[in-house]
């Protein structure tokens, strides 16, 4: 029988339920999928001595229903502002899966508080450098040459630095994202103008310009939302997809402001720089490794996980680009690459004791076609409907293929260590 709070005295069941709510909220706040959060919440409920847990998740709230000593308890908690912290997800996974008897709620609550209180592993200046290097890698993968790569690195680093500074001032997430996009793109325009004045030619201007803001793509939200949708976590999936789409629109709107002020032409795209194919493959691999490591650092991965994620990104993205080179369409190539990421990441996480979420997330995010996503919104804003629809279709199919590839990898190899 279900009892309300005023019909009984608070007890161990209430404490255990509060701890379970805190655990689930921390998982979602750190960027975990709703599917994985439900699974681990079930494991945590058993550690707390709670029976037959039912967990309902949205992007901003958690509701649990459990049995304890013949009573059914129902409770709800706000999640808070979401972010991406794969180290925290890994620590929460290990805590939920720890073997042993039922643990007192206050002991687990203390461990959760310690996990939540840990500061980021990397200071702001290191994150700015990592994002700058990742932006340069993106620029090369999008066909840019050395001047555009260097300028994209400066713009991306400045954009990440401004985002870090604004976040510490507790500005709203959407305002911070818009200002970071404007600062990154604006820096690219200013540096490019100075470089042109100094005699450096920019023949792939648009590729470098858009690569400057690719670090702001809500790739984890989009991939996690589609993954949850495939796993029938509809409410959480739709709320996460809506949030990701809104952030994407805000970033593209900031980009559109700079495009309008600077009178930049995104189309037609210039042909990639002429290189011999073996050299191109080698440079693609290096760029993929650098971009994967940069995003792994951005997601607060441990140093070992950063390196492993970079290696997985190198292998998977090189495979994807090679398949496209030999004539495969972008969506099937993305599916195969994401499938390989899922399988390799599970095996690598077991072998090197690295966070699975870090190894999966960073390589997949660098394969999201942010170039098409931003082009779509900017071109819509400019009234170029046909070109915008083409970019929209290409981006949507590739993102869906990435999510499906990860979903297929899940049953191929068990995700639990």
mmCIF file of C-alpha atoms in Angstrom:
data_model
loop_
_atom_site.group_PDB
_atom_site.id
_atom_site.type_symbol
_atom_site.label_atom_id
_atom_site.label_comp_id
_atom_site.label_asym_id
_atom_site.label_seq_id
_atom_site.Cartn_x
_atom_site.Cartn_y
_atom_site.Cartn_z
ATOM 1 C CA UNK A 1 0.000 0.000 0.000
ATOM 2 C CA UNK A 2 1.252 3.456 -0.852
ATOM 3 C CA UNK A 3 1.504 5.876 2.061
ATOM 4 C CA UNK A 4 1.952 9.623 1.894
ATOM 5 C CA UNK A 5 4.580 11.484 3.890
ATOM 6 C CA UNK A 6 2.093 12.694 6.531
ATOM 7 C CA UNK A 7 0.772 9.150 7.242
ATOM 8 C CA UNK A 8 4.073 7.706 8.438
ATOM 9 C CA UNK A 9 7.312 8.741 10.081
ATOM 10 C CA UNK A 10 10.443 9.254 8.053
ATOM 11 C CA UNK A 11 12.822 6.317 8.244
ATOM 12 C CA UNK A 12 15.494 4.345 6.473
ATOM 13 C CA UNK A 13 13.307 3.972 3.383
ATOM 14 C CA UNK A 14 13.066 7.736 3.006
ATOM 15 C CA UNK A 15 16.835 8.162 3.352
ATOM 16 C CA UNK A 16 17.520 5.399 0.831
ATOM 17 C CA UNK A 17 15.030 6.906 -1.622
ATOM 18 C CA UNK A 18 16.667 10.322 -1.299
ATOM 19 C CA UNK A 19 20.063 8.786 -2.011
ATOM 20 C CA UNK A 20 18.686 6.938 -5.034
ATOM 21 C CA UNK A 21 17.212 10.195 -6.359
ATOM 22 C CA UNK A 22 20.528 11.976 -5.843
ATOM 23 C CA UNK A 23 22.381 9.222 -7.685
ATOM 24 C CA UNK A 24 20.040 9.309 -10.694
ATOM 25 C CA UNK A 25 20.109 13.116 -10.824
ATOM 26 C CA UNK A 26 23.919 13.130 -10.765
ATOM 27 C CA UNK A 27 24.025 10.626 -13.614
ATOM 28 C CA UNK A 28 21.744 12.728 -15.814
ATOM 29 C CA UNK A 29 23.480 15.967 -14.843
ATOM 30 C CA UNK A 30 26.817 14.455 -15.913
ATOM 31 C CA UNK A 31 25.437 13.620 -19.363
ATOM 32 C CA UNK A 32 24.600 9.903 -19.046
ATOM 33 C CA UNK A 33 21.835 8.483 -21.206
ATOM 34 C CA UNK A 34 18.464 7.785 -19.626
ATOM 35 C CA UNK A 35 18.864 4.112 -20.535
ATOM 36 C CA UNK A 36 22.124 3.754 -18.627
ATOM 37 C CA UNK A 37 20.813 5.838 -15.733
ATOM 38 C CA UNK A 38 17.828 3.515 -15.319
ATOM 39 C CA UNK A 39 20.044 0.437 -15.345
ATOM 40 C CA UNK A 40 22.460 1.780 -12.767
ATOM 41 C CA UNK A 41 19.642 3.184 -10.627
ATOM 42 C CA UNK A 42 18.299 -0.351 -10.389
ATOM 43 C CA UNK A 43 21.690 -1.602 -9.221
ATOM 44 C CA UNK A 44 21.972 1.231 -6.712
ATOM 45 C CA UNK A 45 18.457 0.521 -5.381
ATOM 46 C CA UNK A 46 19.466 -3.043 -4.552
ATOM 47 C CA UNK A 47 22.586 -1.784 -2.759
ATOM 48 C CA UNK A 48 20.298 0.422 -0.677
ATOM 49 C CA UNK A 49 17.908 -2.408 0.159
ATOM 50 C CA UNK A 50 15.058 -1.078 -2.010
ATOM 51 C CA UNK A 51 12.926 -3.500 -3.995
ATOM 52 C CA UNK A 52 11.302 -3.350 -7.456
ATOM 53 C CA UNK A 53 12.458 0.174 -8.310
ATOM 54 C CA UNK A 54 10.659 2.085 -11.063
ATOM 55 C CA UNK A 55 12.475 5.143 -12.422
ATOM 56 C CA UNK A 56 10.963 7.863 -14.620
ATOM 57 C CA UNK A 57 13.441 10.297 -16.166
ATOM 58 C CA UNK A 58 13.231 13.593 -18.006
ATOM 59 C CA UNK A 59 15.974 16.083 -18.744
ATOM 60 C CA UNK A 60 15.188 18.149 -15.626
ATOM 61 C CA UNK A 61 13.589 15.734 -13.120
ATOM 62 C CA UNK A 62 13.801 12.223 -11.688
ATOM 63 C CA UNK A 63 10.889 10.282 -10.191
ATOM 64 C CA UNK A 64 11.348 6.938 -8.425
ATOM 65 C CA UNK A 65 8.911 4.426 -6.980
ATOM 66 C CA UNK A 66 10.279 1.683 -4.707
ATOM 67 C CA UNK A 67 9.178 -0.937 -2.176
ATOM 68 C CA UNK A 68 10.710 -0.834 1.292
ATOM 69 C CA UNK A 69 9.470 -2.885 4.282
ATOM 70 C CA UNK A 70 6.049 -3.450 2.790
ATOM 71 C CA UNK A 71 5.539 0.183 1.776
ATOM 72 C CA UNK A 72 5.646 1.804 -1.640
ATOM 73 C CA UNK A 73 7.518 5.087 -1.638
ATOM 74 C CA UNK A 74 7.287 7.635 -4.459
ATOM 75 C CA UNK A 75 9.621 10.623 -4.613
ATOM 76 C CA UNK A 76 10.824 13.217 -7.107
ATOM 77 C CA UNK A 77 13.893 15.453 -7.491
ATOM 78 C CA UNK A 78 15.113 18.165 -9.868
ATOM 79 C CA UNK A 79 18.199 17.300 -11.902
ATOM 80 C CA UNK A 80 19.745 20.761 -12.212
ATOM 81 C CA UNK A 81 21.814 22.231 -15.029
ATOM 82 C CA UNK A 82 23.116 19.486 -17.349
ATOM 83 C CA UNK A 83 26.720 19.136 -18.422
ATOM 84 C CA UNK A 84 29.205 16.522 -19.623
ATOM 85 C CA UNK A 85 31.523 14.902 -17.081
ATOM 86 C CA UNK A 86 32.549 11.396 -18.077
ATOM 87 C CA UNK A 87 34.859 10.960 -15.081
ATOM 88 C CA UNK A 88 31.882 11.471 -12.794
ATOM 89 C CA UNK A 89 29.814 8.995 -14.804
ATOM 90 C CA UNK A 90 32.582 6.416 -14.465
ATOM 91 C CA UNK A 91 32.814 6.930 -10.698
ATOM 92 C CA UNK A 92 29.043 6.612 -10.335
ATOM 93 C CA UNK A 93 29.048 3.422 -12.404
ATOM 94 C CA UNK A 94 31.721 1.873 -10.205
ATOM 95 C CA UNK A 95 29.836 2.886 -7.088
ATOM 96 C CA UNK A 96 26.561 1.347 -8.293
ATOM 97 C CA UNK A 97 28.182 -1.865 -9.516
ATOM 98 C CA UNK A 98 30.361 -2.437 -6.430
ATOM 99 C CA UNK A 99 29.812 -5.889 -5.075
ATOM 100 C CA UNK A 100 28.785 -6.329 -1.462
ATOM 101 C CA UNK A 101 25.817 -6.447 0.907
ATOM 102 C CA UNK A 102 23.254 -3.736 1.468
ATOM 103 C CA UNK A 103 24.963 -0.471 2.416
ATOM 104 C CA UNK A 104 23.645 2.174 4.805
ATOM 105 C CA UNK A 105 22.221 5.160 2.904
ATOM 106 C CA UNK A 106 24.388 7.692 4.727
ATOM 107 C CA UNK A 107 27.573 5.942 3.581
ATOM 108 C CA UNK A 108 26.576 6.087 -0.076
ATOM 109 C CA UNK A 109 25.357 9.668 0.371
ATOM 110 C CA UNK A 110 28.814 10.602 1.669
ATOM 111 C CA UNK A 111 30.463 8.970 -1.343
ATOM 112 C CA UNK A 112 28.100 10.796 -3.713
ATOM 113 C CA UNK A 113 28.892 14.106 -2.051
ATOM 114 C CA UNK A 114 32.615 13.464 -2.449
ATOM 115 C CA UNK A 115 32.185 12.611 -6.131
ATOM 116 C CA UNK A 116 30.143 15.755 -6.768
ATOM 117 C CA UNK A 117 32.631 17.977 -4.924
ATOM 118 C CA UNK A 118 35.646 16.987 -7.025
ATOM 119 C CA UNK A 119 36.858 19.874 -9.209
ATOM 120 C CA UNK A 120 37.492 19.539 -12.960
ATOM 121 C CA UNK A 121 40.729 17.783 -13.878
ATOM 122 C CA UNK A 122 41.931 20.484 -16.257
ATOM 123 C CA UNK A 123 42.200 24.254 -15.689
ATOM 124 C CA UNK A 124 40.562 26.697 -18.068
ATOM 125 C CA UNK A 125 43.727 27.527 -20.040
ATOM 126 C CA UNK A 126 44.392 23.860 -20.779
ATOM 127 C CA UNK A 127 40.838 23.450 -22.020
ATOM 128 C CA UNK A 128 41.236 26.485 -24.286
ATOM 129 C CA UNK A 129 44.405 25.038 -25.810
ATOM 130 C CA UNK A 130 42.772 21.620 -26.274
ATOM 131 C CA UNK A 131 39.738 23.135 -28.010
ATOM 132 C CA UNK A 132 41.986 25.313 -30.174
ATOM 133 C CA UNK A 133 43.934 22.286 -31.383
ATOM 134 C CA UNK A 134 40.702 20.362 -31.941
ATOM 135 C CA UNK A 135 39.356 23.262 -34.020
ATOM 136 C CA UNK A 136 42.481 23.146 -36.178
ATOM 137 C CA UNK A 137 41.946 19.410 -36.638
ATOM 138 C CA UNK A 138 38.333 19.987 -37.642
ATOM 139 C CA UNK A 139 39.422 22.630 -40.131
ATOM 140 C CA UNK A 140 41.776 20.189 -41.841
ATOM 141 C CA UNK A 141 39.136 17.437 -41.910
ATOM 142 C CA UNK A 142 36.767 19.927 -43.546
ATOM 143 C CA UNK A 143 39.283 20.680 -46.294
ATOM 144 C CA UNK A 144 41.074 23.759 -44.958
ATOM 145 C CA UNK A 145 44.747 24.568 -45.460
ATOM 146 C CA UNK A 146 47.365 25.750 -42.954
ATOM 147 C CA UNK A 147 46.305 29.452 -42.712
ATOM 148 C CA UNK A 148 42.684 28.496 -41.982
ATOM 149 C CA UNK A 149 43.788 25.811 -39.494
ATOM 150 C CA UNK A 150 45.941 28.244 -37.524
ATOM 151 C CA UNK A 151 43.205 30.870 -37.498
ATOM 152 C CA UNK A 152 40.573 28.300 -36.472
ATOM 153 C CA UNK A 153 42.830 27.231 -33.584
ATOM 154 C CA UNK A 154 43.017 30.814 -32.319
ATOM 155 C CA UNK A 155 39.282 31.367 -32.709
ATOM 156 C CA UNK A 156 38.341 28.069 -31.058
ATOM 157 C CA UNK A 157 40.696 28.695 -28.138
ATOM 158 C CA UNK A 158 39.333 32.200 -27.593
ATOM 159 C CA UNK A 159 35.759 30.901 -27.843
ATOM 160 C CA UNK A 160 36.344 28.171 -25.257
ATOM 161 C CA UNK A 161 38.154 30.615 -22.981
ATOM 162 C CA UNK A 162 35.225 33.017 -23.129
ATOM 163 C CA UNK A 163 32.767 30.206 -22.447
ATOM 164 C CA UNK A 164 34.786 29.085 -19.424
ATOM 165 C CA UNK A 165 34.983 32.666 -18.108
ATOM 166 C CA UNK A 166 31.260 33.314 -18.614
ATOM 167 C CA UNK A 167 30.307 30.005 -17.009
ATOM 168 C CA UNK A 168 32.307 30.866 -13.910
ATOM 169 C CA UNK A 169 30.309 34.135 -13.739
ATOM 170 C CA UNK A 170 27.162 31.951 -13.661
ATOM 171 C CA UNK A 171 25.603 33.395 -16.788
ATOM 172 C CA UNK A 172 22.692 31.361 -18.217
ATOM 173 C CA UNK A 173 23.764 28.469 -20.428
ATOM 174 C CA UNK A 174 22.137 29.770 -23.603
ATOM 175 C CA UNK A 175 23.598 33.268 -23.210
ATOM 176 C CA UNK A 176 27.027 31.795 -22.576
ATOM 177 C CA UNK A 177 26.770 29.600 -25.663
ATOM 178 C CA UNK A 178 25.693 32.478 -27.919
ATOM 179 C CA UNK A 179 28.468 34.779 -26.708
ATOM 180 C CA UNK A 180 31.064 32.018 -27.054
ATOM 181 C CA UNK A 181 29.965 31.421 -30.663
ATOM 182 C CA UNK A 182 30.182 35.117 -31.486
ATOM 183 C CA UNK A 183 33.601 35.489 -29.834
ATOM 184 C CA UNK A 184 35.015 32.393 -31.594
ATOM 185 C CA UNK A 185 33.692 33.318 -35.051
ATOM 186 C CA UNK A 186 34.487 36.998 -34.591
ATOM 187 C CA UNK A 187 38.057 36.189 -33.593
ATOM 188 C CA UNK A 188 38.438 34.066 -36.727
ATOM 189 C CA UNK A 189 37.255 36.960 -38.907
ATOM 190 C CA UNK A 190 39.588 39.462 -37.241
ATOM 191 C CA UNK A 191 42.651 37.206 -37.320
ATOM 192 C CA UNK A 192 41.932 36.245 -40.940
ATOM 193 C CA UNK A 193 41.659 39.927 -41.901
ATOM 194 C CA UNK A 194 45.021 40.659 -40.278
ATOM 195 C CA UNK A 195 46.589 37.612 -41.957
ATOM 196 C CA UNK A 196 45.227 38.663 -45.346
ATOM 197 C CA UNK A 197 46.648 42.132 -44.817
ATOM 198 C CA UNK A 198 50.019 40.487 -44.071
ATOM 199 C CA UNK A 199 49.861 38.565 -47.355
ATOM 200 C CA UNK A 200 48.505 35.144 -46.309
ATOM 201 C CA UNK A 201 45.889 33.792 -48.744
ATOM 202 C CA UNK A 202 42.731 32.116 -47.383
ATOM 203 C CA UNK A 203 41.421 29.871 -50.157
ATOM 204 C CA UNK A 204 39.240 27.739 -47.820
ATOM 205 C CA UNK A 205 37.835 30.518 -45.660
ATOM 206 C CA UNK A 206 34.386 28.994 -44.985
ATOM 207 C CA UNK A 207 35.775 25.602 -43.854
ATOM 208 C CA UNK A 208 37.981 27.221 -41.235
ATOM 209 C CA UNK A 209 35.291 29.701 -40.200
ATOM 210 C CA UNK A 210 32.679 27.055 -39.348
ATOM 211 C CA UNK A 211 35.277 24.729 -37.783
ATOM 212 C CA UNK A 212 35.952 27.476 -35.225
ATOM 213 C CA UNK A 213 32.585 26.893 -33.492
ATOM 214 C CA UNK A 214 32.244 23.114 -33.888
ATOM 215 C CA UNK A 215 33.256 22.608 -30.246
ATOM 216 C CA UNK A 216 29.895 24.147 -29.291
ATOM 217 C CA UNK A 217 27.868 21.454 -31.064
ATOM 218 C CA UNK A 218 25.652 19.655 -28.497
ATOM 219 C CA UNK A 219 26.766 16.335 -29.922
ATOM 220 C CA UNK A 220 26.319 14.362 -26.723
ATOM 221 C CA UNK A 221 22.739 15.607 -26.318
ATOM 222 C CA UNK A 222 21.840 14.728 -29.896
ATOM 223 C CA UNK A 223 23.447 11.284 -29.879
ATOM 224 C CA UNK A 224 22.194 10.436 -26.376
ATOM 225 C CA UNK A 225 18.691 11.622 -27.263
ATOM 226 C CA UNK A 226 18.553 9.464 -30.389
ATOM 227 C CA UNK A 227 20.020 6.516 -28.491
ATOM 228 C CA UNK A 228 17.378 6.864 -25.760
ATOM 229 C CA UNK A 229 14.696 7.107 -28.435
ATOM 230 C CA UNK A 230 15.884 3.801 -29.897
ATOM 231 C CA UNK A 231 15.732 2.312 -26.388
ATOM 232 C CA UNK A 232 12.122 3.540 -25.870
ATOM 233 C CA UNK A 233 13.058 6.204 -23.306
ATOM 234 C CA UNK A 234 10.797 8.606 -25.154
ATOM 235 C CA UNK A 235 10.248 11.383 -22.604
ATOM 236 C CA UNK A 236 13.928 11.784 -21.753
ATOM 237 C CA UNK A 237 14.900 11.438 -25.410
ATOM 238 C CA UNK A 238 12.553 14.134 -26.685
ATOM 239 C CA UNK A 239 13.490 16.605 -23.945
ATOM 240 C CA UNK A 240 17.192 16.036 -24.593
ATOM 241 C CA UNK A 241 16.775 16.359 -28.355
ATOM 242 C CA UNK A 242 14.796 19.564 -27.902
ATOM 243 C CA UNK A 243 17.517 21.011 -25.673
ATOM 244 C CA UNK A 244 20.235 20.014 -28.123
ATOM 245 C CA UNK A 245 18.341 21.485 -31.064
ATOM 246 C CA UNK A 246 17.847 24.759 -29.190
ATOM 247 C CA UNK A 247 21.559 25.020 -28.363
ATOM 248 C CA UNK A 248 22.412 24.265 -31.977
ATOM 249 C CA UNK A 249 20.036 27.000 -33.124
ATOM 250 C CA UNK A 250 21.541 29.495 -30.665
ATOM 251 C CA UNK A 251 25.099 28.740 -31.823
ATOM 252 C CA UNK A 252 24.071 29.041 -35.463
ATOM 253 C CA UNK A 253 22.286 32.310 -34.703
ATOM 254 C CA UNK A 254 25.486 33.718 -33.199
ATOM 255 C CA UNK A 255 27.334 32.480 -36.262
ATOM 256 C CA UNK A 256 24.743 34.148 -38.506
ATOM 257 C CA UNK A 257 25.366 37.494 -36.816
ATOM 258 C CA UNK A 258 29.071 37.299 -37.639
ATOM 259 C CA UNK A 259 28.303 36.064 -41.184
ATOM 260 C CA UNK A 260 26.009 39.044 -41.771
ATOM 261 C CA UNK A 261 28.340 41.638 -40.289
ATOM 262 C CA UNK A 262 31.431 40.294 -42.072
ATOM 263 C CA UNK A 263 29.562 39.492 -45.334
ATOM 264 C CA UNK A 264 30.932 35.932 -45.473
ATOM 265 C CA UNK A 265 29.911 33.555 -48.282
ATOM 266 C CA UNK A 266 29.617 29.945 -47.092
ATOM 267 C CA UNK A 267 28.867 28.511 -50.522
ATOM 268 C CA UNK A 268 30.182 27.282 -52.817
ATOM 269 C CA UNK A 269 32.797 25.395 -50.815
ATOM 270 C CA UNK A 270 36.347 25.371 -52.095
ATOM 271 C CA UNK A 271 37.948 22.081 -53.075
ATOM 272 C CA UNK A 272 40.231 20.583 -50.386
ATOM 273 C CA UNK A 273 43.925 21.366 -50.533
ATOM 274 C CA UNK A 274 45.800 19.186 -53.029
ATOM 275 C CA UNK A 275 47.788 16.468 -51.251
ATOM 276 C CA UNK A 276 48.978 13.008 -52.168
ATOM 277 C CA UNK A 277 46.572 10.366 -50.895
ATOM 278 C CA UNK A 278 48.981 8.668 -48.428
ATOM 279 C CA UNK A 279 49.849 12.074 -46.970
ATOM 280 C CA UNK A 280 46.170 12.979 -46.758
ATOM 281 C CA UNK A 281 45.407 9.733 -44.902
ATOM 282 C CA UNK A 282 48.238 10.367 -42.442
ATOM 283 C CA UNK A 283 47.210 13.951 -41.769
ATOM 284 C CA UNK A 284 43.561 12.906 -41.361
ATOM 285 C CA UNK A 285 44.624 10.358 -38.759
ATOM 286 C CA UNK A 286 46.607 12.982 -36.843
ATOM 287 C CA UNK A 287 43.753 15.489 -37.038
ATOM 288 C CA UNK A 288 41.267 12.861 -35.818
ATOM 289 C CA UNK A 289 43.528 11.939 -32.898
ATOM 290 C CA UNK A 290 43.979 15.575 -31.870
ATOM 291 C CA UNK A 291 40.247 16.336 -32.163
ATOM 292 C CA UNK A 292 39.320 13.191 -30.212
ATOM 293 C CA UNK A 293 41.769 14.029 -27.421
ATOM 294 C CA UNK A 294 40.518 17.621 -27.309
ATOM 295 C CA UNK A 295 36.915 16.590 -26.875
ATOM 296 C CA UNK A 296 37.825 13.931 -24.312
ATOM 297 C CA UNK A 297 39.513 16.663 -22.252
ATOM 298 C CA UNK A 298 36.481 18.906 -22.759
ATOM 299 C CA UNK A 299 34.336 16.132 -21.253
ATOM 300 C CA UNK A 300 36.631 15.907 -18.182
ATOM 301 C CA UNK A 301 38.103 12.504 -19.016
ATOM 302 C CA UNK A 302 41.064 11.100 -17.131
ATOM 303 C CA UNK A 303 44.441 11.446 -18.926
ATOM 304 C CA UNK A 304 44.547 7.750 -19.820
ATOM 305 C CA UNK A 305 41.028 7.918 -21.211
ATOM 306 C CA UNK A 306 41.988 11.005 -23.253
ATOM 307 C CA UNK A 307 44.737 9.063 -25.039
ATOM 308 C CA UNK A 308 42.569 5.981 -25.581
ATOM 309 C CA UNK A 309 39.730 8.140 -26.916
ATOM 310 C CA UNK A 310 42.139 9.814 -29.327
ATOM 311 C CA UNK A 311 43.344 6.454 -30.643
ATOM 312 C CA UNK A 312 39.771 5.206 -31.100
ATOM 313 C CA UNK A 313 38.870 8.456 -32.880
ATOM 314 C CA UNK A 314 41.890 8.046 -35.149
ATOM 315 C CA UNK A 315 40.851 4.513 -36.143
ATOM 316 C CA UNK A 316 37.106 5.077 -36.484
ATOM 317 C CA UNK A 317 37.171 8.426 -38.265
ATOM 318 C CA UNK A 318 39.920 7.281 -40.635
ATOM 319 C CA UNK A 319 37.765 4.274 -41.485
ATOM 320 C CA UNK A 320 34.735 6.496 -42.087
ATOM 321 C CA UNK A 321 36.614 8.875 -44.364
ATOM 322 C CA UNK A 322 38.215 6.001 -46.287
ATOM 323 C CA UNK A 323 34.800 4.432 -46.912
ATOM 324 C CA UNK A 324 33.540 7.781 -48.215
ATOM 325 C CA UNK A 325 36.622 8.058 -50.455
ATOM 326 C CA UNK A 326 35.879 4.715 -52.121
ATOM 327 C CA UNK A 327 32.301 5.752 -52.883
ATOM 328 C CA UNK A 328 30.180 4.841 -49.841
ATOM 329 C CA UNK A 329 27.485 7.329 -48.816
ATOM 330 C CA UNK A 330 28.076 9.340 -45.643
ATOM 331 C CA UNK A 331 25.309 7.734 -43.547
ATOM 332 C CA UNK A 332 26.353 4.063 -44.038
ATOM 333 C CA UNK A 333 29.991 5.051 -43.475
ATOM 334 C CA UNK A 334 29.000 6.802 -40.234
ATOM 335 C CA UNK A 335 27.027 3.729 -39.113
ATOM 336 C CA UNK A 336 30.014 1.415 -39.635
ATOM 337 C CA UNK A 337 32.366 3.846 -37.897
ATOM 338 C CA UNK A 338 30.040 4.242 -34.873
ATOM 339 C CA UNK A 339 29.625 0.465 -34.647
ATOM 340 C CA UNK A 340 33.393 0.075 -34.588
ATOM 341 C CA UNK A 341 33.653 2.809 -31.927
ATOM 342 C CA UNK A 342 31.156 1.005 -29.698
ATOM 343 C CA UNK A 343 32.873 -2.376 -29.943
ATOM 344 C CA UNK A 344 36.448 -1.065 -29.696
ATOM 345 C CA UNK A 345 35.550 1.247 -26.818
ATOM 346 C CA UNK A 346 34.074 -1.558 -24.715
ATOM 347 C CA UNK A 347 37.118 -3.765 -25.234
ATOM 348 C CA UNK A 348 39.546 -0.881 -24.648
ATOM 349 C CA UNK A 349 37.805 0.224 -21.457
ATOM 350 C CA UNK A 350 38.233 -3.270 -20.045
ATOM 351 C CA UNK A 351 41.852 -3.572 -21.142
ATOM 352 C CA UNK A 352 43.052 -0.128 -19.996
ATOM 353 C CA UNK A 353 40.588 0.575 -17.152
ATOM 354 C CA UNK A 354 39.395 3.761 -18.875
ATOM 355 C CA UNK A 355 35.960 5.390 -18.693
ATOM 356 C CA UNK A 356 33.718 3.788 -21.296
ATOM 357 C CA UNK A 357 31.693 6.970 -21.767
ATOM 358 C CA UNK A 358 34.845 8.947 -22.594
ATOM 359 C CA UNK A 359 36.024 6.441 -25.174
ATOM 360 C CA UNK A 360 32.607 6.329 -26.845
ATOM 361 C CA UNK A 361 31.607 9.976 -26.694
ATOM 362 C CA UNK A 362 34.638 11.864 -28.020
ATOM 363 C CA UNK A 363 35.205 9.766 -31.188
ATOM 364 C CA UNK A 364 31.512 9.848 -32.098
ATOM 365 C CA UNK A 365 31.124 13.570 -31.492
ATOM 366 C CA UNK A 366 33.966 14.442 -33.893
ATOM 367 C CA UNK A 367 32.085 12.532 -36.628
ATOM 368 C CA UNK A 368 28.931 14.632 -36.246
ATOM 369 C CA UNK A 369 28.594 16.768 -39.407
ATOM 370 C CA UNK A 370 28.513 20.114 -37.667
ATOM 371 C CA UNK A 371 29.484 21.791 -40.912
ATOM 372 C CA UNK A 372 26.117 20.792 -42.392
ATOM 373 C CA UNK A 373 24.173 21.646 -39.247
ATOM 374 C CA UNK A 374 25.456 25.210 -39.083
ATOM 375 C CA UNK A 375 25.239 25.690 -42.822
ATOM 376 C CA UNK A 376 21.587 24.622 -42.684
ATOM 377 C CA UNK A 377 20.540 27.304 -40.199
ATOM 378 C CA UNK A 378 22.718 30.047 -41.666
ATOM 379 C CA UNK A 379 21.468 29.320 -45.189
ATOM 380 C CA UNK A 380 17.852 29.256 -44.021
ATOM 381 C CA UNK A 381 18.469 32.639 -42.440
ATOM 382 C CA UNK A 382 19.841 33.901 -45.758
ATOM 383 C CA UNK A 383 16.851 32.577 -47.715
ATOM 384 C CA UNK A 384 18.816 29.894 -49.610
ATOM 385 C CA UNK A 385 16.188 27.200 -49.053
ATOM 386 C CA UNK A 386 17.400 24.503 -51.444
ATOM 387 C CA UNK A 387 20.962 24.551 -50.157
ATOM 388 C CA UNK A 388 19.687 24.609 -46.562
ATOM 389 C CA UNK A 389 17.487 21.545 -47.145
ATOM 390 C CA UNK A 390 20.420 19.670 -48.664
ATOM 391 C CA UNK A 391 22.593 20.415 -45.628
ATOM 392 C CA UNK A 392 19.717 19.476 -43.294
ATOM 393 C CA UNK A 393 19.157 16.099 -44.930
ATOM 394 C CA UNK A 394 22.850 15.211 -44.952
ATOM 395 C CA UNK A 395 23.315 16.138 -41.306
ATOM 396 C CA UNK A 396 20.180 14.368 -40.050
ATOM 397 C CA UNK A 397 20.960 11.085 -41.778
ATOM 398 C CA UNK A 398 24.536 11.005 -40.505
ATOM 399 C CA UNK A 399 23.595 11.786 -36.881
ATOM 400 C CA UNK A 400 20.882 9.090 -36.956
ATOM 401 C CA UNK A 401 23.368 6.601 -38.405
ATOM 402 C CA UNK A 402 25.851 7.336 -35.608
ATOM 403 C CA UNK A 403 23.202 6.683 -32.950
ATOM 404 C CA UNK A 404 22.107 3.464 -34.658
ATOM 405 C CA UNK A 405 25.690 2.256 -34.875
ATOM 406 C CA UNK A 406 26.172 2.688 -31.126
ATOM 407 C CA UNK A 407 22.821 1.019 -30.470
ATOM 408 C CA UNK A 408 23.812 -2.042 -32.513
ATOM 409 C CA UNK A 409 27.190 -2.221 -30.749
ATOM 410 C CA UNK A 410 25.462 -2.498 -27.364
ATOM 411 C CA UNK A 411 24.118 -6.071 -27.748
ATOM 412 C CA UNK A 412 27.217 -7.128 -29.701
ATOM 413 C CA UNK A 413 29.386 -6.768 -26.576
ATOM 414 C CA UNK A 414 27.951 -6.304 -23.036
ATOM 415 C CA UNK A 415 28.585 -2.763 -21.819
ATOM 416 C CA UNK A 416 29.152 -3.730 -18.204
ATOM 417 C CA UNK A 417 32.727 -4.487 -17.256
#
